[in-house]
Amino acid sequence: MMMNEIAACFHCGQPVAASANWHVNIEGVERAMCCPGCAAVAQTIVDIGQASYYRERNGFAAPGEAGVAAALVPAALALPEDDPNIIDDGDARETTLLVEGIRCAACVWLIEHRLRQVEGVEMANLNVATEKLFLRWHKDKTTAAALLEAVRSIGYNAWPYDTSRHDAQLQKASRTLGRQLFVAGLSMMQVMMYVAPEYMAGDDGTLDAGMASLMRWASLLLTLPAIAYSAQPFLKGAWASLKARVLGMDVPVALGIMAAFIGSAVSTFRGHGEVYYDSVTMFIFLLLASRYLEMVARRKAASALSRLRHGVPEMAQRLAAWPDLRDATTVPASALAAGDHIIVKGGESVAADCVVVEGSTAVDLSLLTGESAPQRKTVGDTIPGGAVNAGSPVVLRVEKPARESTLAGLLKLIERAGSAKPQIAQWADRTASWSVAALLLFAAASFGFWTWHDAVRAWPVAIAVLVVSCPCALSLATPSALAAATDRLLGKGALVVQPHVLETLHRTTHIVFDKTGTLTEGCPTVQNIDAIDGARIIGILRVAAALETGSAHPIARAISAAAEAHGAGAAGATGLHELAGQGMEGMVNGVRYRLGTAAYVAGIAGSPVPRSGLAGTAGAAGATDSSPMTTVWLGMQGRWLGRFRISDALRADARRTVEFFQRLGKEVVLLSGDQQSLAESVAGQLGITEAIGDCLPDEKLAYVQALQARGGVVAMVGDGINDAAVLSAADVSFAMGSGATLAQVHADCVLLDARLPLLTETARSADKTMRVIRQNLAWATLYNIVAIPAAAFGVLNPWLSGVGMAASSAIVALNALRLRRG
């Protein structure tokens, strides 16, 4: 009996083969798993803090359901305040949830509206494209569990975001909507067959009363499946709105459907009066068809995000005893730790950030950077998690766990994407919310007028007004376009983190560029090393390299590379202190040194910058202070020691980028911490008329704020830690993907592969997106201006109203999808 228990998979209960070696630590106990799928699911359950599932379950998960959402989270899930998915931010907490049951923009509006009624909620934004709900609340005023209950109280379920659960949810929703659409279509066709004889009979009365009654009863029975099953999305949405005491966008649609059906049923029982079974089934079918197109558009718009989420494999081949043994064991990627060795075969994805320790290959980084050309990697080279091995098998050493990989970092940025809405989307939502109440009043007024004027037409006119005026198209106009545009940009290598990027970039007046790593390659090299007053070059390099140890700044890397090239190993440095934008100070062998700008080093050297006694060495002879080079000085107490002359090549596409924005009428500015002469030299080569050098971080910030105070809308493009403050202050900001992580975190958009053409591509997309949004809003507005009065005056009957409402939503969604093609 004990043997049977040991040999059973702890997750699904299936037998575990003797050769199997999959285990998951669940509440401190190593549990055996029968396959990598069960191991991955079990590890996911543990990672999201739901290990109690195994104590509370009533049976094993179904075999082969690795990754199926039902196995991941128990039905009675509550979200405790210490859940790892919840992030603490002072007095506030925030999390990202997956919402089940999203049908259209009406659902988004209703959920956000309900959550904002809860005291303590600071932000509640649901992305219609990704179905992710971003929540931020005051921890002393409400709880995560209360917010989940608020969502569930109106008929929806919310869970900690999980890719597997989301995939299963999408498949289920697609199948359900497909079945509802099929039933509605079948009912519509059959009902049309039964009402056709009455239409063809005309006014001559050739259709006798008995036959007409039979046709109506048959139509009633055939309409029931459409009402009971196919119309559920609209009826449930309306009921959820009414429970929440708000007027959601499903309310007028549901009222129209039920009014037409009930009125027809009453007429059928009475044996006289108008019936609208054909109209009911037709606009249920058309509305469902519109929502199906909308769902497809949403899925396509979120496809790039989905590709990123699936970029890191769930499993990896670990070499536990490498290099002594080469036996590989399949383990969950989440179990990898720094120092582990893995083997990655051709066509497989890299599970974490690694270094090549054996072999050479080409890797495909298109998922991370948008660049499709494979890059050659050999021993000593780094490979980020998410890259695909496009060549021979290689052995890699894990540098960071999968949860800290480059791709994981990008996914964290993506979690911020879509967590808020641009102003134009907020305007559309506000307009849609009050228009529902207005149209209900208008429908009631229309019904009252026609009751007085022509009572026979009152009911169909009211139904037509209710159906035709649902503001779904208005609510879809902006999010559908933004989702399609950001998806395309992500595929190109530009990660839009904040929702206002495209809207703000479209109306910018100033484009402000940093120099190093932005307009230049970011790979400066030391051109000259000048020793002062007999100092030794090797000693200068050794001290400078020690001061720059651990710095990620391009100039620091250039000095370290020069020291290595001259065989000057870095000495040990202590007490390092960096003054942003000026330089570094530290102790080497008990002596205090400074490395940086002339003014900074003069504070310790105690004398003016030397103009003589410079002994030039390797590099470009005859270089002067006016040359396009950065000058870095080294000094100690009471003495100048040396000067480094460093240059950085301009990016090949820098001039074209500058000219592009100048043609658009933008004012381009170069804002740099380098010497004014160097800034002016670079600006001259690029055709920039305004160049400001010698800027410390606070001076960059003050300059941008001054532009904003004069009414300017500023876009800042930077690279490096010193740009973090000004990136945060700019109206819209861009960080080069090769730059420091802090700069990327403070930027609104990250250019993943650090190519300037991505910036111009983003600007073009911004213009196209705003044009499409204006087209969508114009169409939605024009449609309502024309269709609502037409319905009120009796020009549109109920089924034509259904056609118009469905067509308006479909046109908006399809127009937005054009942005994915560029």
Coordinates of N, CA, C and O in Angstrom, one line a residue, residues 9 11-15 34-35 37-38 41 59-68 71:
C9 N 1.3 10.0 -8.7 CA 1.5 11.4 -8.9 C 0.7 12.2 -7.8 O -0.5 12.0 -7.7
H11 N -0.2 15.2 -8.0 CA -1.1 16.1 -8.6 C -2.3 15.4 -9.3 O -3.5 15.8 -9.0
C12 N -2.1 14.4 -10.1 CA -3.2 13.8 -10.8 C -3.5 12.4 -10.4 O -4.5 11.8 -10.8
G13 N -2.6 11.8 -9.5 CA -2.9 10.4 -9.0 C -2.5 9.3 -10.0 O -2.7 8.1 -9.6
Q14 N -1.9 9.6 -11.1 CA -1.5 8.6 -12.1 C -0.2 7.9 -11.6 O 0.6 8.5 -10.8
P15 N 0.1 6.7 -12.0 CA 1.3 6.1 -11.6 C 2.6 6.8 -12.1 O 2.6 7.4 -13.1
C34 N 4.3 12.7 -12.1 CA 4.4 11.7 -13.1 C 5.0 12.3 -14.4 O 5.5 11.5 -15.3
C35 N 4.9 13.6 -14.7 CA 5.3 14.1 -16.0 C 5.7 15.6 -15.8 O 5.3 16.2 -14.7
G37 N 4.4 18.1 -17.3 CA 3.2 18.9 -17.3 C 2.6 19.1 -15.9 O 2.3 20.2 -15.4
C38 N 2.4 18.0 -15.2 CA 1.9 18.0 -13.8 C 2.9 18.8 -12.9 O 2.5 19.6 -12.0
V41 N 2.3 22.6 -13.5 CA 1.1 23.1 -13.0 C 1.2 23.2 -11.4 O 0.8 24.2 -10.8
G59 N -10.3 15.6 -4.7 CA -9.8 14.6 -5.6 C -8.7 15.0 -6.4 O -8.3 16.2 -6.3
F60 N -8.1 14.1 -7.2 CA -7.0 14.5 -8.0 C -7.4 15.3 -9.3 O -8.6 15.1 -9.7
A61 N -6.5 16.1 -9.8 CA -6.8 16.8 -11.1 C -6.8 15.7 -12.2 O -6.2 14.7 -12.1
A62 N -7.6 16.0 -13.2 CA -7.6 15.1 -14.4 C -6.3 14.9 -15.0 O -5.6 15.9 -15.2
P63 N -5.8 13.7 -15.4 CA -4.6 13.5 -16.0 C -4.5 14.2 -17.4 O -5.5 14.3 -18.1
G64 N -3.4 14.8 -17.7 CA -3.2 15.4 -19.0 C -3.7 16.8 -19.0 O -3.7 17.5 -20.0
E65 N -4.1 17.4 -17.8 CA -4.7 18.7 -17.8 C -3.6 19.7 -17.4 O -3.9 20.7 -16.8
A66 N -2.4 19.4 -17.7 CA -1.3 20.4 -17.3 C -1.6 21.7 -18.0 O -1.7 21.8 -19.1
G67 N -1.6 22.7 -17.2 CA -1.9 24.0 -17.7 C -3.3 24.4 -17.8 O -3.7 25.5 -18.1
V68 N -4.3 23.5 -17.5 CA -5.7 23.8 -17.6 C -6.0 24.6 -16.4 O -5.7 24.3 -15.2
A71 N -7.3 23.4 -12.8 CA -6.4 22.8 -11.8 C -5.6 23.8 -11.1 O -5.0 23.5 -10.1

